[in-house]
Short mmCIF file of N, CA and C in Angstrom, two decimals:
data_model
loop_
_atom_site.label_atom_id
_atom_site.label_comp_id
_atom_site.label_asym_id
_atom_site.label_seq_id
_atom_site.Cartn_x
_atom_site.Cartn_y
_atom_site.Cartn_z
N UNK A 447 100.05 72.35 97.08
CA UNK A 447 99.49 73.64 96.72
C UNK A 447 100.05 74.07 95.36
N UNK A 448 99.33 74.63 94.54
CA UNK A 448 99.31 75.19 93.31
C UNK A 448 100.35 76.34 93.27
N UNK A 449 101.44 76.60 92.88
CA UNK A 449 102.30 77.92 92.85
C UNK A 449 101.53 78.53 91.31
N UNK A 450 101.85 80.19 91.86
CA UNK A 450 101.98 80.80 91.07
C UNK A 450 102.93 80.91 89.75
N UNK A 451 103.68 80.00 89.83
CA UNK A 451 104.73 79.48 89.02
C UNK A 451 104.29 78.55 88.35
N UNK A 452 103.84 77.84 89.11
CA UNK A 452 103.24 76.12 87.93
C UNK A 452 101.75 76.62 87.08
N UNK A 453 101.12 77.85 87.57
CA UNK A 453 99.82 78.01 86.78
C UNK A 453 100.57 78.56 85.30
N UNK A 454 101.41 79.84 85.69
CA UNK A 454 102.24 80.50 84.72
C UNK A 454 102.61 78.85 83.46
N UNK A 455 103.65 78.18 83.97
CA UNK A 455 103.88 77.38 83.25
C UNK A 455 102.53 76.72 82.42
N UNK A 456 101.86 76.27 82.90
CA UNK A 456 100.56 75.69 82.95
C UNK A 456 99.91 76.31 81.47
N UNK A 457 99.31 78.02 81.69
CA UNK A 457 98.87 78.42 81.16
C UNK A 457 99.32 79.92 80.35
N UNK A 458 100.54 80.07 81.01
CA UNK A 458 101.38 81.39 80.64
C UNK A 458 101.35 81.75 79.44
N UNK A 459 102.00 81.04 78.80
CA UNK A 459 102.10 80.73 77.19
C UNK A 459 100.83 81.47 76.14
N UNK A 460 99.93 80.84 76.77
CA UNK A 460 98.25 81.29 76.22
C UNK A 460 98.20 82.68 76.91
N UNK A 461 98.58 83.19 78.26
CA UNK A 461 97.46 84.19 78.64
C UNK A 461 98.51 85.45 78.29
N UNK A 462 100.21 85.55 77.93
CA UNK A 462 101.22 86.51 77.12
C UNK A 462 100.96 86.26 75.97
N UNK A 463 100.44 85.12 75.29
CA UNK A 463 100.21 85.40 73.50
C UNK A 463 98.72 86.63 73.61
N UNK A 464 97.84 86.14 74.25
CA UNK A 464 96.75 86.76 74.27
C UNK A 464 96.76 88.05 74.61
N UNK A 465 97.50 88.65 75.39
CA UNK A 465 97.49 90.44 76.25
C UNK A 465 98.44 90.62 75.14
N UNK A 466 99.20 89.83 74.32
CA UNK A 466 99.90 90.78 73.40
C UNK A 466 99.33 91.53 72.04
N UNK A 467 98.25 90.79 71.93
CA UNK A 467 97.33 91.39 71.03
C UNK A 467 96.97 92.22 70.72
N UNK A 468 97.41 92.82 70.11
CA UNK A 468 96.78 94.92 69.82
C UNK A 468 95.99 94.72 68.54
N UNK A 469 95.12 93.71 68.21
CA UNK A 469 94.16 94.23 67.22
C UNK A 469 92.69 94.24 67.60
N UNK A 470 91.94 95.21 66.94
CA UNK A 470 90.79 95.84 67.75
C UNK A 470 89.62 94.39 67.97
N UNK A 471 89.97 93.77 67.46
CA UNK A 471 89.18 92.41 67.42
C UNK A 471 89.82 91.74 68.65
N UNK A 472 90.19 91.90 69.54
CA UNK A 472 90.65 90.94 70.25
C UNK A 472 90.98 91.71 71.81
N UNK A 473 90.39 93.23 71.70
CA UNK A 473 90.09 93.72 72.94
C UNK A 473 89.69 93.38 74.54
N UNK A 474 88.85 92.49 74.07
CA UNK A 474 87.79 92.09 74.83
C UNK A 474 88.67 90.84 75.75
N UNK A 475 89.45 89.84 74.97
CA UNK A 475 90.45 89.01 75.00
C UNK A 475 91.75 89.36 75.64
N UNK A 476 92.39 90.54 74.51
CA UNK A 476 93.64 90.91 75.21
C UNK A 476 93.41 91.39 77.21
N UNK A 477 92.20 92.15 77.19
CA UNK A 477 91.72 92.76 78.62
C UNK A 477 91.61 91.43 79.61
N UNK A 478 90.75 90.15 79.32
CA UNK A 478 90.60 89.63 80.12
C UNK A 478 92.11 88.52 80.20
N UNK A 479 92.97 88.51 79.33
CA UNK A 479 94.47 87.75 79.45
C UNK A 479 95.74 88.37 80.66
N UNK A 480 95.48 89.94 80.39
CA UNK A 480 95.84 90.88 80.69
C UNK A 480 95.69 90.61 82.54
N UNK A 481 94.23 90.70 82.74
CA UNK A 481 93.49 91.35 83.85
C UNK A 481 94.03 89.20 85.08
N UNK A 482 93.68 88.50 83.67
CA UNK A 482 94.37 87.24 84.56
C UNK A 482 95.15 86.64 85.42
N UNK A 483 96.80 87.45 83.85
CA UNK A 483 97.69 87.86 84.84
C UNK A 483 98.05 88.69 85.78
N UNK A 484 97.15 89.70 85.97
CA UNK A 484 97.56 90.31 86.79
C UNK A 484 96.82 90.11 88.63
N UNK A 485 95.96 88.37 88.76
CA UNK A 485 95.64 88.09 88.99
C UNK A 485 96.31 87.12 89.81
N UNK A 486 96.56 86.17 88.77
CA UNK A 486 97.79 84.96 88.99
C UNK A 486 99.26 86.23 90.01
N UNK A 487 100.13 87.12 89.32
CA UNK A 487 100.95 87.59 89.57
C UNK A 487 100.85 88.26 91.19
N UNK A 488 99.81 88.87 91.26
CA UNK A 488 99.81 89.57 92.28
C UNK A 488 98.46 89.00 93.84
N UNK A 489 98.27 87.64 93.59
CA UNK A 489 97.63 87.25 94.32
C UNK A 489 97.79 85.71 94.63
N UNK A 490 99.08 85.32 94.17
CA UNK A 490 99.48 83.60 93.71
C UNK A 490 100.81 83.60 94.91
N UNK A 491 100.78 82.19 95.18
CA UNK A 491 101.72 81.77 96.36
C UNK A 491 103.45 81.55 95.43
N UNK A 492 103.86 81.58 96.13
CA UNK A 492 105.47 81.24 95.83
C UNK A 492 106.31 82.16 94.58
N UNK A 493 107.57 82.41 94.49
CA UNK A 493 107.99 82.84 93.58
C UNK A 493 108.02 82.40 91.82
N UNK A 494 108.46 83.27 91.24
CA UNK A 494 108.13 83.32 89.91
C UNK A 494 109.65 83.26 89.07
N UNK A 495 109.38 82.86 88.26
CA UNK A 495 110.79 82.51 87.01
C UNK A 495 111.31 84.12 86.37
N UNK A 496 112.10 84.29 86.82
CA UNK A 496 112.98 85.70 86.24
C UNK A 496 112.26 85.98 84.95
N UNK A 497 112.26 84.80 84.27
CA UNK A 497 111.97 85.09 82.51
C UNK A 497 110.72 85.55 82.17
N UNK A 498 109.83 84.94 83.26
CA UNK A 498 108.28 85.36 83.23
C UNK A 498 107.85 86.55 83.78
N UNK A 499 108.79 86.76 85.13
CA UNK A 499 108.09 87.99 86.06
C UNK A 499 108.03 89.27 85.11
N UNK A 500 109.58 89.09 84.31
CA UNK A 500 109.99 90.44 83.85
C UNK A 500 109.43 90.60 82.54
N UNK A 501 108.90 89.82 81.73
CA UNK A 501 107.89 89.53 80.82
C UNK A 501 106.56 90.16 80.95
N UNK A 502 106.28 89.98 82.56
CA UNK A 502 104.83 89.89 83.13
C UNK A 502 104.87 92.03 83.52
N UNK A 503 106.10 92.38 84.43
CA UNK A 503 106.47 94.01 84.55
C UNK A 503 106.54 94.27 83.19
N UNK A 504 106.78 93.81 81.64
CA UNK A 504 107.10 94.73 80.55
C UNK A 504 105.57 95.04 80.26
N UNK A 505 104.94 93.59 80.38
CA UNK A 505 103.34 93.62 79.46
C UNK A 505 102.31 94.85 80.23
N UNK A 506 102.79 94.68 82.13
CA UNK A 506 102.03 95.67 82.87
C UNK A 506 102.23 96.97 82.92
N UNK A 507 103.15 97.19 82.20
CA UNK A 507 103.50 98.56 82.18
C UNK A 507 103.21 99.29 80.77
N UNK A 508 103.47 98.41 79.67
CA UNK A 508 102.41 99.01 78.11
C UNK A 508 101.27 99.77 78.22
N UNK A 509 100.47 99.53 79.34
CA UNK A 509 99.34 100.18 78.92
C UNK A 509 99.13 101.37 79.84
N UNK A 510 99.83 101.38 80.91
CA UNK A 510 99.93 102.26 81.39
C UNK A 510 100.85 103.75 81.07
N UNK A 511 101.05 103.37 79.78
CA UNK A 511 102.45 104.59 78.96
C UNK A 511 101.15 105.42 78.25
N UNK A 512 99.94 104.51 77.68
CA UNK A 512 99.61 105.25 76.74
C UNK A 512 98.28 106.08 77.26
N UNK A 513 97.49 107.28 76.76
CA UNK A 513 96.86 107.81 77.04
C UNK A 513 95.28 107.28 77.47
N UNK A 514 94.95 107.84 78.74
CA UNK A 514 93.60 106.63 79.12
C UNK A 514 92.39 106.95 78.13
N UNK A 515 92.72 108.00 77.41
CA UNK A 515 90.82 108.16 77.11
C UNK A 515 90.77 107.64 75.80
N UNK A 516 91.65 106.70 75.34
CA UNK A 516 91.30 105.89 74.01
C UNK A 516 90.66 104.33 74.50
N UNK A 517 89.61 104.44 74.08
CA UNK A 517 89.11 103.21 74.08
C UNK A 517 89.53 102.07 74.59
N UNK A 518 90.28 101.15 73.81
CA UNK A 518 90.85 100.08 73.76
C UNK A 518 92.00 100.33 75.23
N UNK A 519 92.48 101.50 75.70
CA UNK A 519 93.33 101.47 77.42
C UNK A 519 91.82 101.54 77.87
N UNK A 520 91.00 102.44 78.13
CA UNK A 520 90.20 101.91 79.19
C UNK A 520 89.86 100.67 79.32
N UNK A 521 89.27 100.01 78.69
CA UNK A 521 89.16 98.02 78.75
C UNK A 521 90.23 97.47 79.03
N UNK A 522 91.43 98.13 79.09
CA UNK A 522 92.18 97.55 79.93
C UNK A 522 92.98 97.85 80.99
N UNK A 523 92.49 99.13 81.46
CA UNK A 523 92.62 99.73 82.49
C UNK A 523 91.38 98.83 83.51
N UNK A 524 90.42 98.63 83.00
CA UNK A 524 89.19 97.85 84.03
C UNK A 524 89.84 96.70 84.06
N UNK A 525 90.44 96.07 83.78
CA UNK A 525 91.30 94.36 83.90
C UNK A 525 92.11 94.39 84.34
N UNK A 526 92.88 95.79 84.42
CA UNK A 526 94.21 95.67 85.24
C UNK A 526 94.08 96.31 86.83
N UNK A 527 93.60 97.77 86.96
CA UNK A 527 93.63 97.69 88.51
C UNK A 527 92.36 97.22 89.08
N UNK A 528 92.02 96.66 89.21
CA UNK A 528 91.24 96.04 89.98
C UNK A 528 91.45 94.63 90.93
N UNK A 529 92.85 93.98 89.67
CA UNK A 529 93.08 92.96 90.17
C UNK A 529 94.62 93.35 90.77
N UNK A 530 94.76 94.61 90.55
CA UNK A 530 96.28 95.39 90.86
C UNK A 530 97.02 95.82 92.72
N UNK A 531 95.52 95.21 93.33
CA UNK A 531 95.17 96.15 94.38
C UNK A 531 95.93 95.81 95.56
N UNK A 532 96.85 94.32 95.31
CA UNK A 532 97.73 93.71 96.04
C UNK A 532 99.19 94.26 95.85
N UNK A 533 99.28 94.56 94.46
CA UNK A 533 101.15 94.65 93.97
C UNK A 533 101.98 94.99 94.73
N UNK A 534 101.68 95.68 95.87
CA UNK A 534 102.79 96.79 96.33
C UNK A 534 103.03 95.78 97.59
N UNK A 535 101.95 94.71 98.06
CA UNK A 535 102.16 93.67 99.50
C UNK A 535 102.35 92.58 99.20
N UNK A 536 102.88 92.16 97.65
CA UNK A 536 103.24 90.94 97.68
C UNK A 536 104.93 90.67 97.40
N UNK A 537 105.56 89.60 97.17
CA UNK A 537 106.69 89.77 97.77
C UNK A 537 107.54 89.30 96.07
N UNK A 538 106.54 89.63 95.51
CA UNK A 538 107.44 89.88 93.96
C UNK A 538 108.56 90.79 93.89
N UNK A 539 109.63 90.32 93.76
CA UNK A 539 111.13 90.75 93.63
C UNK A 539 110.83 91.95 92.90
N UNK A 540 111.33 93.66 93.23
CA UNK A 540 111.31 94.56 92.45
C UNK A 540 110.22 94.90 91.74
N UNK A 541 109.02 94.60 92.02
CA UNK A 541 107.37 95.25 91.91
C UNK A 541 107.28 96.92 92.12
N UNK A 542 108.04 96.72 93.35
CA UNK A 542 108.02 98.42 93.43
C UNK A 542 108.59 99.24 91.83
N UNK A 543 109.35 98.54 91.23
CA UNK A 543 109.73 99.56 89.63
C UNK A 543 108.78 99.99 89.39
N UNK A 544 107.82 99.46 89.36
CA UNK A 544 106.68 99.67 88.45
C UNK A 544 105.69 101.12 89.07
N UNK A 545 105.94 101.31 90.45
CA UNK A 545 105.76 102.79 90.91
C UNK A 545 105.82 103.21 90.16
N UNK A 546 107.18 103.79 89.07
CA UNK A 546 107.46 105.06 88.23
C UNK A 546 106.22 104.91 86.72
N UNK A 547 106.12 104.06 86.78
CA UNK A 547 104.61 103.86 85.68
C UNK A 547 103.03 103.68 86.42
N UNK A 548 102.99 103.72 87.58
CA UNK A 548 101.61 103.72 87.89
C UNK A 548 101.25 104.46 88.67
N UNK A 549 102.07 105.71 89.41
CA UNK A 549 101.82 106.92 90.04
C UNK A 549 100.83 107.18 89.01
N UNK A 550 101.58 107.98 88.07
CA UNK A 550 101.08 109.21 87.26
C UNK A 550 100.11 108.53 87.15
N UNK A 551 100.06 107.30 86.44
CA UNK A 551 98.96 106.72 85.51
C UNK A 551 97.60 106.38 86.55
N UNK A 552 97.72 106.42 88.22
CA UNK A 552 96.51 106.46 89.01
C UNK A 552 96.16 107.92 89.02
N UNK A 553 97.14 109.03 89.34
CA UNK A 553 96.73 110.25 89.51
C UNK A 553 96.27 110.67 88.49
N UNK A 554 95.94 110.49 87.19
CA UNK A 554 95.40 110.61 86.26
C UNK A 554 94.21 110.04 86.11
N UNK A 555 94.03 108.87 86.15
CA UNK A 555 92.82 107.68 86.17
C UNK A 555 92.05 108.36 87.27
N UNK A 556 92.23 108.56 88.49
CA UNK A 556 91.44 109.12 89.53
C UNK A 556 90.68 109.86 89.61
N UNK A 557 91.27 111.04 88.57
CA UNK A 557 90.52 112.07 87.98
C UNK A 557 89.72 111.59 87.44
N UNK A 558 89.95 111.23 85.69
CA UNK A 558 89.16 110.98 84.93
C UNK A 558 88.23 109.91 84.71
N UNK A 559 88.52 109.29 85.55
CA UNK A 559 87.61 108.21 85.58
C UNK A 559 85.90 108.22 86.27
N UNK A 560 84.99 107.58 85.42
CA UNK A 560 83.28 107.77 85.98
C UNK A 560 83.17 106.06 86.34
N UNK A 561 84.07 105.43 86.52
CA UNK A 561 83.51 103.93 87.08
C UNK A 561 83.80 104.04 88.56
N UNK A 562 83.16 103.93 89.03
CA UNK A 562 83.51 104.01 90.82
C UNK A 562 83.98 102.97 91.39
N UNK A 563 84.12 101.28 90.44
CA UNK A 563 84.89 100.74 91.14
C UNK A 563 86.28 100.85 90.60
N UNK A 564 86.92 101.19 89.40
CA UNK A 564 88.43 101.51 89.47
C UNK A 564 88.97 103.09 90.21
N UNK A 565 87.72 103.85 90.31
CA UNK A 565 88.19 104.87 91.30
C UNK A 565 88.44 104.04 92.76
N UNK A 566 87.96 102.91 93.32
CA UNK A 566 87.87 102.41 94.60
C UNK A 566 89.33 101.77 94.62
N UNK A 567 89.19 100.71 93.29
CA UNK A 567 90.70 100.29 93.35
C UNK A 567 91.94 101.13 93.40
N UNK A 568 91.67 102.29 92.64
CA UNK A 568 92.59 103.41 92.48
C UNK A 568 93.42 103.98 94.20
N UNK A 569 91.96 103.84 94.89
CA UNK A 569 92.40 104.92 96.56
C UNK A 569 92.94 103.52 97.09
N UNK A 570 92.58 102.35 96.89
CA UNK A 570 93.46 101.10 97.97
C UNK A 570 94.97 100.85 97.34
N UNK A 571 95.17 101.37 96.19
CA UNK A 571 96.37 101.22 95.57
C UNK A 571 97.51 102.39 96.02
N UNK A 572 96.52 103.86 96.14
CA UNK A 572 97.05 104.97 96.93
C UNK A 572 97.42 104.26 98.42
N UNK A 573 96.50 104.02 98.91
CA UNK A 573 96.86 103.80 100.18
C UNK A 573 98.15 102.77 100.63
N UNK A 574 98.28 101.68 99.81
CA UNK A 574 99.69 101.08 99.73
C UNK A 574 100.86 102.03 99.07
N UNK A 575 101.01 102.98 98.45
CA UNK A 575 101.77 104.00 98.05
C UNK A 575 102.25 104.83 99.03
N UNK A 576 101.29 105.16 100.18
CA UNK A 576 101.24 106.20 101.36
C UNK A 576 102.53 105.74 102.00
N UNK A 577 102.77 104.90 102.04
CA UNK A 577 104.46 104.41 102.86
C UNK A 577 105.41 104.25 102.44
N UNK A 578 105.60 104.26 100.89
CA UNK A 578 106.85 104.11 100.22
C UNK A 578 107.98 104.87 100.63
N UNK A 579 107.40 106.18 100.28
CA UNK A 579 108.38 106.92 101.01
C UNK A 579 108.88 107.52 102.10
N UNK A 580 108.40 107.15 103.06
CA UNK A 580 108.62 106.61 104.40
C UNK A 580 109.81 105.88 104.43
N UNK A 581 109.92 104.50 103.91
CA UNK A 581 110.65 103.58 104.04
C UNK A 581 111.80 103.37 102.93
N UNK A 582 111.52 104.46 101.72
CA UNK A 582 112.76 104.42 100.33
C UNK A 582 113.42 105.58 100.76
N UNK A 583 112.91 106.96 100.77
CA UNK A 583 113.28 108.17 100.36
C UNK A 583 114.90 108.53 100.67
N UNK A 584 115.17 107.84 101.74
CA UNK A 584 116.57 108.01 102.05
C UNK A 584 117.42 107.16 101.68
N UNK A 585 117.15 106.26 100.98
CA UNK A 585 117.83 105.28 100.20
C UNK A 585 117.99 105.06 99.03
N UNK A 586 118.77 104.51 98.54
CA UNK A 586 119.20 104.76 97.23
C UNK A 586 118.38 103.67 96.70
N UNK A 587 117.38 103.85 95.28
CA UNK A 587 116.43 102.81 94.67
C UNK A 587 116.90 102.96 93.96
N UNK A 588 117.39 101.69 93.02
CA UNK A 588 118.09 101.34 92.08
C UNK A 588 116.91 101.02 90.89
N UNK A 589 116.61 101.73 90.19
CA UNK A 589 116.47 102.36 88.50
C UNK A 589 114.82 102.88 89.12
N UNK A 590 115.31 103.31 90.37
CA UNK A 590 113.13 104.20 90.44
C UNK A 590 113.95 105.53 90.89
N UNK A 591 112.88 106.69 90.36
CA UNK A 591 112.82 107.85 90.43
C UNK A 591 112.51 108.16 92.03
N UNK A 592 113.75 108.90 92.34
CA UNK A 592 113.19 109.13 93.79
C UNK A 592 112.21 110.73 93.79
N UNK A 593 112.04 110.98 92.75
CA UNK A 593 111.29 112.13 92.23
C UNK A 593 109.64 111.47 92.93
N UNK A 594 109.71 110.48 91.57
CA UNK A 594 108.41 109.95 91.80
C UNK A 594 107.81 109.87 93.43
N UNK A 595 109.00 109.44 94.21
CA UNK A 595 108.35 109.30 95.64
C UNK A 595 108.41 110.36 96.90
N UNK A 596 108.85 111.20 96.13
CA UNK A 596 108.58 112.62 96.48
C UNK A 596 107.02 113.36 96.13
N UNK A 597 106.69 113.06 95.21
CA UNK A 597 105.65 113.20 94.83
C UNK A 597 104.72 112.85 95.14
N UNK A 598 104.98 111.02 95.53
CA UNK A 598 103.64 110.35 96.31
C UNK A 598 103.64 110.93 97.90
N UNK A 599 104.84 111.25 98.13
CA UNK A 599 104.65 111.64 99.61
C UNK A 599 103.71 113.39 99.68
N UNK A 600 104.21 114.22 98.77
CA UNK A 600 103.37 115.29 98.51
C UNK A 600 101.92 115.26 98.44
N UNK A 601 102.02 114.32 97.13
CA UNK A 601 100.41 114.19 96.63
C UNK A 601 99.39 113.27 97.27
N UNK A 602 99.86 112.48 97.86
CA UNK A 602 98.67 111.60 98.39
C UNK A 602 97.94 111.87 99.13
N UNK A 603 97.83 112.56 100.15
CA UNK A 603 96.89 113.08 101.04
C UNK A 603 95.68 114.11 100.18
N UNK A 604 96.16 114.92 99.46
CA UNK A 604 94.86 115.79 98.74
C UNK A 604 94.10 115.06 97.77
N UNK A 605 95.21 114.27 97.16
CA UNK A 605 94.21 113.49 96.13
C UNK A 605 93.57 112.40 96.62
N UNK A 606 93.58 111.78 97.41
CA UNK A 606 92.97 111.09 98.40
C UNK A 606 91.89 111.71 98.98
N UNK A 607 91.73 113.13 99.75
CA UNK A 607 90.89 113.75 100.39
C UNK A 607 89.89 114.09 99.17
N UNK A 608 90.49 114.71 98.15
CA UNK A 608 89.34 115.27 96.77
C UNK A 608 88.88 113.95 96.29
N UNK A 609 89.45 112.57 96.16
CA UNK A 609 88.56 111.91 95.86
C UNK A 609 87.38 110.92 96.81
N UNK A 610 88.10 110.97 98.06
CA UNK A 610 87.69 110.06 98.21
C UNK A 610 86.00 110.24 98.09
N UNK A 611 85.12 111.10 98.29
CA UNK A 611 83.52 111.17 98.58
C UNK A 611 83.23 110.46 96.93
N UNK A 612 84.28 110.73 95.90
CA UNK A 612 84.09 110.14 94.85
C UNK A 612 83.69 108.98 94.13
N UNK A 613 84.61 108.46 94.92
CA UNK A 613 85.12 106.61 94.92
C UNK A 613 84.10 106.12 95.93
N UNK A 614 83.41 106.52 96.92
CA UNK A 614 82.80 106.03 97.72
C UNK A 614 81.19 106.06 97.04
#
């Protein structure tokens, strides 16, 4: 069987030169390199090389810092959650960090967003969120905001209820 490790090796090289791309010519490219890995990462068998995973959390979290209604993040907001919709059930070492960058950045997207399938991906990504803090809040998470999961425990039920007729 093919690891998620040997494709990385395989093709890694090409699909981190490519998502690193920030020139407007290469949108279209950086989105689908982007949307790959996050493909390979969060839907691929066996563990991953320290050097790559944390390579793979820096690149997934860039685009989620910057503001969605510029162009060039939405195209890659459509490449990234869609294929995002696993992250939180797969058994990638410390995936959960990445909570403190993709709360806000769904509760935001949820809103503003008119594509109904990243609003869809958006509520199955909520819905793996719905238990975090359940199972962290009383424990000490080492470099995540226990703010943040205070928040998902607050917020998820309304924003869930206001969107869902949305997303559907």
């Amino acid at each position: 069987t093919l690891t998620g490790n040997a494709i990385i090796k395989l093709v890694g090289h090409w699909l981190f030169e490519g998502a690193l791309k920030s020139s407007s010519q290469f949108e279209s490219s950086r989105a689908l390199a982007i949307g790959t890995l996050c493909k390979i990462y969060f839907n691929a068998v066996g563990p991953f090389e320290d050097e790559y995973r944390l390579k793979f959390y820096k690149l997934f979290e860039r685009p989620l810092q910057v503001e969605i209604k510029e162009k060039h993040t939405q195209r890659l907001v459509e490449a990234i959650i869609p294929k995002s919709c696993n992250m939180l059930v797969t058994s990638l070492p410390q995936v959960r960090k990445l909570v403190d960058s993709l709360w806000p950045f769904l509760h935001r997207l949820v809103i503003h967003s008119s594509n109904p399938s990243i609003r869809w991906a958006c509520m199955k990504i909520f819905v793996s969120l719905i238990c975090l803090p359940n199972h962290f809040l009383n424990n000490t998470i080492q470099n995540t905001s226990l703010e943040i999961y205070r928040g998902i425990k607050k917020e998820t039920p309304s924003v869930l209820l206001a969107n869902l007729p949305m997303a559907l």
